[in-house]
Short mmCIF file of C-alpha atoms in Angstrom, two decimals:
data_model
loop_
_atom_site.label_atom_id
_atom_site.label_comp_id
_atom_site.label_asym_id
_atom_site.label_seq_id
_atom_site.Cartn_x
_atom_site.Cartn_y
_atom_site.Cartn_z
CA ASP J 1 0.00 0.18 -0.12
CA GLN J 2 1.49 3.60 -0.72
CA GLN J 3 2.68 5.57 2.06
CA VAL J 4 2.70 8.87 -0.02
CA LYS J 5 -0.38 9.68 -2.35
CA GLN J 6 -0.78 11.88 -5.18
CA ASN J 7 -4.70 11.42 -5.69
CA SER J 8 -4.70 13.93 -8.88
CA PRO J 9 -2.84 12.43 -11.83
CA SER J 10 -2.83 15.79 -13.90
CA LEU J 11 -3.87 19.68 -13.47
CA SER J 12 -4.07 22.37 -15.92
CA VAL J 13 -3.60 26.08 -15.20
CA GLN J 14 -3.60 29.43 -16.86
CA GLU J 15 -0.45 31.26 -17.01
CA GLY J 16 0.52 33.92 -14.47
CA ARG J 17 -2.07 32.12 -11.96
CA ILE J 18 -1.60 29.78 -8.70
CA SER J 19 -0.78 26.04 -9.40
CA ILE J 20 -1.56 24.02 -5.99
CA LEU J 21 -0.52 20.44 -6.30
CA ASN J 22 -1.21 18.03 -3.30
CA CYS J 23 0.28 15.41 -1.66
CA ASP J 24 -0.96 13.12 1.24
CA TYR J 25 0.67 10.81 3.43
CA THR J 26 -0.04 7.76 5.91
CA ASN J 27 2.89 7.17 8.18
CA SER J 28 2.96 9.62 10.98
CA MET J 29 6.68 9.24 11.21
CA PHE J 30 7.75 10.87 8.56
CA ASP J 31 9.68 13.88 9.32
CA TYR J 32 11.32 15.10 6.11
CA PHE J 33 9.26 16.19 2.71
CA LEU J 34 10.53 17.00 -0.78
CA TRP J 35 9.23 17.98 -4.49
CA TYR J 36 10.82 17.02 -7.56
CA LYS J 37 9.82 18.21 -11.01
CA LYS J 38 10.03 15.94 -13.87
CA TYR J 39 10.61 16.69 -17.24
CA PRO J 40 10.02 13.74 -20.32
CA ALA J 41 12.82 11.59 -20.63
CA GLU J 42 15.04 13.28 -17.72
CA GLY J 43 15.34 12.37 -14.05
CA PRO J 44 13.64 14.30 -11.14
CA THR J 45 15.47 17.09 -10.13
CA PHE J 46 14.79 18.64 -6.64
CA LEU J 47 12.61 21.66 -6.18
CA ILE J 48 12.02 22.43 -2.30
CA SER J 49 12.39 20.64 0.96
CA ILE J 50 10.57 20.79 4.01
CA SER J 51 11.22 19.24 7.72
CA SER J 52 8.42 18.30 10.09
CA ILE J 53 9.21 21.19 12.59
CA LYS J 54 8.17 23.53 9.84
CA ASP J 55 5.20 24.47 8.41
CA LYS J 56 5.79 26.37 5.61
CA ASN J 57 9.30 27.13 3.41
CA GLU J 58 9.47 29.22 0.57
CA ASP J 59 12.11 29.43 -2.15
CA GLY J 60 10.94 32.09 -4.69
CA ARG J 61 7.46 31.29 -6.77
CA PHE J 62 7.50 28.17 -4.45
CA THR J 63 5.77 27.44 -1.43
CA VAL J 64 5.62 24.43 0.30
CA PHE J 65 2.88 23.88 3.28
CA LEU J 66 2.91 21.01 5.71
CA ASN J 67 -0.26 20.29 7.71
CA LYS J 68 1.24 17.50 10.33
CA SER J 69 -2.26 16.96 11.95
CA ALA J 70 -3.86 15.86 8.33
CA LYS J 71 -0.92 14.68 6.91
CA HIS J 72 -1.12 16.61 3.87
CA LEU J 73 1.85 18.43 2.10
CA SER J 74 0.77 21.18 -0.84
CA LEU J 75 3.56 22.74 -3.29
CA HIS J 76 2.09 26.13 -4.45
CA ILE J 77 3.92 27.59 -7.55
CA VAL J 78 2.90 31.59 -8.07
CA PRO J 79 2.89 32.66 -11.05
CA SER J 80 2.71 29.83 -12.80
CA GLN J 81 5.13 29.74 -16.10
CA PRO J 82 4.50 27.50 -18.86
CA GLY J 83 7.82 26.01 -18.33
CA ASP J 84 6.42 24.83 -15.33
CA SER J 85 4.75 22.20 -17.28
CA ALA J 86 6.07 18.92 -15.59
CA VAL J 87 5.55 16.16 -13.54
CA TYR J 88 5.54 17.28 -9.99
CA PHE J 89 6.23 13.95 -7.58
CA CYS J 90 6.62 14.59 -3.14
CA ALA J 91 8.44 12.54 -1.31
CA ALA J 92 8.37 11.66 2.28
CA SER J 93 11.36 9.78 4.65
CA VAL J 94 11.58 8.84 8.23
CA THR J 95 15.08 10.41 9.68
CA PHE J 96 16.53 10.42 5.89
CA ASN J 97 15.98 6.70 5.55
CA LYS J 98 14.01 5.45 2.82
CA PHE J 99 12.18 7.77 0.82
CA TYR J 100 9.04 7.13 -0.28
CA PHE J 101 7.46 8.64 -3.36
CA GLY J 102 3.98 9.30 -4.75
CA SER J 103 2.71 8.73 -7.88
CA GLY J 104 2.99 12.43 -9.44
CA THR J 105 1.43 14.81 -10.96
CA LYS J 106 1.58 16.04 -13.97
CA LEU J 107 1.06 20.30 -14.41
CA ASN J 108 0.32 21.75 -17.80
CA VAL J 109 0.57 25.65 -17.74
CA LYS J 110 -1.31 27.35 -20.62
CA PRO J 111 -0.15 30.20 -21.97
CA ILE A 1 29.67 18.55 -16.45
CA ALA A 2 29.18 17.10 -13.13
CA GLY A 3 26.44 14.37 -12.52
CA ILE A 4 25.23 11.09 -12.83
CA THR A 5 25.44 9.15 -16.07
CA GLN A 6 23.15 5.87 -16.81
CA ALA A 7 24.11 3.39 -19.16
CA PRO A 8 22.47 1.75 -21.55
CA THR A 9 19.63 4.62 -21.90
CA SER A 10 17.17 2.19 -23.39
CA GLN A 11 17.19 -1.95 -23.81
CA ILE A 12 15.03 -4.54 -25.09
CA LEU A 13 16.08 -7.97 -23.00
CA ALA A 14 14.55 -11.45 -23.50
CA ALA A 15 13.05 -12.87 -20.52
CA GLY A 16 15.58 -15.23 -18.21
CA ARG A 17 18.94 -13.22 -19.37
CA ARG A 18 21.05 -11.49 -17.06
CA MET A 19 21.28 -7.99 -17.30
CA THR A 20 23.52 -5.18 -15.58
CA LEU A 21 22.24 -1.64 -15.56
CA ARG A 22 25.33 1.18 -14.72
CA CYS A 23 25.18 3.93 -12.90
CA THR A 24 28.65 6.45 -12.34
CA GLN A 25 28.68 9.51 -10.69
CA ASP A 26 31.21 12.17 -10.57
CA MET A 27 30.26 14.27 -7.67
CA ARG A 28 31.96 12.24 -4.98
CA HIS A 29 28.39 12.04 -3.37
CA ASN A 30 28.56 8.93 -0.23
CA ALA A 31 24.76 8.01 -0.68
CA MET A 32 23.53 6.19 -4.22
CA TYR A 33 19.90 4.80 -4.74
CA TRP A 34 18.13 2.53 -7.70
CA TYR A 35 14.83 3.34 -8.26
CA ARG A 36 12.00 1.86 -10.92
CA GLN A 37 9.20 4.22 -12.05
CA ASP A 38 6.24 2.02 -13.28
CA LEU A 39 2.78 4.46 -13.84
CA GLY A 40 0.67 5.39 -11.34
CA LEU A 41 2.76 3.73 -8.83
CA GLY A 42 5.75 6.66 -8.99
CA LEU A 43 9.67 6.06 -8.04
CA ARG A 44 10.34 2.76 -6.09
CA LEU A 45 13.38 2.32 -3.99
CA ILE A 46 15.16 -1.31 -5.46
CA HIS A 47 18.33 -0.71 -3.31
CA TYR A 48 20.58 2.29 -1.83
CA SER A 49 24.08 2.79 -0.72
CA ASN A 50 24.43 5.02 2.29
CA THR A 51 28.46 4.73 1.60
CA ALA A 52 30.96 2.61 -0.27
CA GLY A 53 31.13 -0.99 0.60
CA THR A 54 27.44 -0.78 2.29
CA THR A 55 24.13 -1.75 0.39
CA GLY A 56 20.98 -1.61 1.95
CA LYS A 57 17.59 -3.44 0.52
CA GLY A 58 14.39 -0.99 -0.60
CA GLU A 59 10.67 -1.09 -1.21
CA VAL A 60 10.93 -3.54 -4.16
CA PRO A 61 14.33 -5.38 -3.84
CA ASP A 62 13.34 -8.69 -5.08
CA GLY A 63 14.86 -9.87 -8.43
CA TYR A 64 17.58 -7.19 -8.21
CA SER A 65 21.01 -7.01 -6.57
CA VAL A 66 23.74 -4.15 -6.29
CA SER A 67 27.39 -3.57 -5.30
CA ARG A 68 29.10 -0.39 -4.34
CA ALA A 69 33.14 -1.44 -4.76
CA ASN A 70 33.95 2.49 -5.11
CA THR A 71 32.37 5.95 -4.49
CA ASP A 72 31.21 6.32 -8.38
CA ASP A 73 29.72 3.38 -9.21
CA PHE A 74 26.67 1.73 -8.42
CA PRO A 75 25.61 -1.16 -10.71
CA LEU A 76 22.05 -2.43 -10.77
CA THR A 77 21.95 -6.37 -11.86
CA LEU A 78 18.99 -8.56 -12.85
CA ALA A 79 20.27 -12.05 -12.42
CA SER A 80 17.43 -13.66 -14.45
CA ALA A 81 15.16 -10.71 -16.17
CA VAL A 82 11.12 -11.31 -15.86
CA PRO A 83 8.05 -9.39 -18.00
CA SER A 84 7.57 -7.46 -14.49
CA GLN A 85 10.77 -5.85 -14.38
CA THR A 86 9.92 -4.05 -17.82
CA SER A 87 10.12 -0.31 -16.39
CA VAL A 88 12.02 2.78 -16.15
CA TYR A 89 15.25 3.04 -13.82
CA PHE A 90 16.82 5.61 -12.06
CA CYS A 91 20.04 6.12 -10.21
CA ALA A 92 20.40 8.98 -8.01
CA SER A 93 22.73 9.99 -5.69
CA SER A 94 23.41 12.49 -2.40
CA VAL A 95 26.04 13.86 -0.81
CA ALA A 96 24.53 12.17 2.16
CA ARG A 97 21.25 10.41 2.89
CA ASN A 98 20.00 13.57 4.52
CA GLN A 99 20.06 15.64 1.40
CA PRO A 100 17.79 15.74 -1.50
CA GLN A 101 19.23 13.16 -4.44
CA HIS A 102 20.16 14.13 -8.24
CA PHE A 103 18.78 11.71 -10.63
CA GLY A 104 20.12 10.46 -13.77
CA ASP A 105 17.97 10.52 -16.96
CA GLY A 106 16.99 6.91 -16.92
CA THR A 107 17.34 3.71 -18.42
CA ARG A 108 14.27 2.45 -20.05
CA LEU A 109 14.46 -1.10 -19.94
CA SER A 110 11.76 -3.71 -21.76
CA ILE A 111 11.58 -7.70 -20.39
CA LEU A 112 9.80 -9.79 -23.28
#
């Protein structure tokens, strides 16, 4: 059974608007969370991370929010750009041991 | 350019054959990982190595073996390939296990 779930396989957003990608997890012991972006025929690239001691981490247009009580993670992209079109994976680990990935959400940002 | 090199980029293999996927990194990263990506399942960890000389089992290790003789290389071997091992395989590395991972571009493997 998957411990990290991304229930939306795809998301379409207009350029300039906000993109919100969601991730849910079941293991309450997870204490480190990451988001990766993947373009076709390339490996995933690291985007942003958050430790369980925080509830928000910001890096430029990208912000990750963590709601531990709901076991929910979200990535906000503001403003969205066509170059952001990619598959986004969330991942989680317990004290940096094995990393568990979600199934990914394909974001399409329309010009 | 520093990074991770995976070889081959793609391969079609008959069931029952032995296959080694190669992974080399030139970033002197301590930790290395092998994942498989399947539609609807995301990336699943096969094996990992926190430092040269050590390896560990991930989420889906059965049918695969790895070795870590030095810092740079982390080959993944399928001793006797089966069709369910058809997948895209990604190698990754990180400075340490508590750091984000850098991924190679993947090997697309088809077992017939």
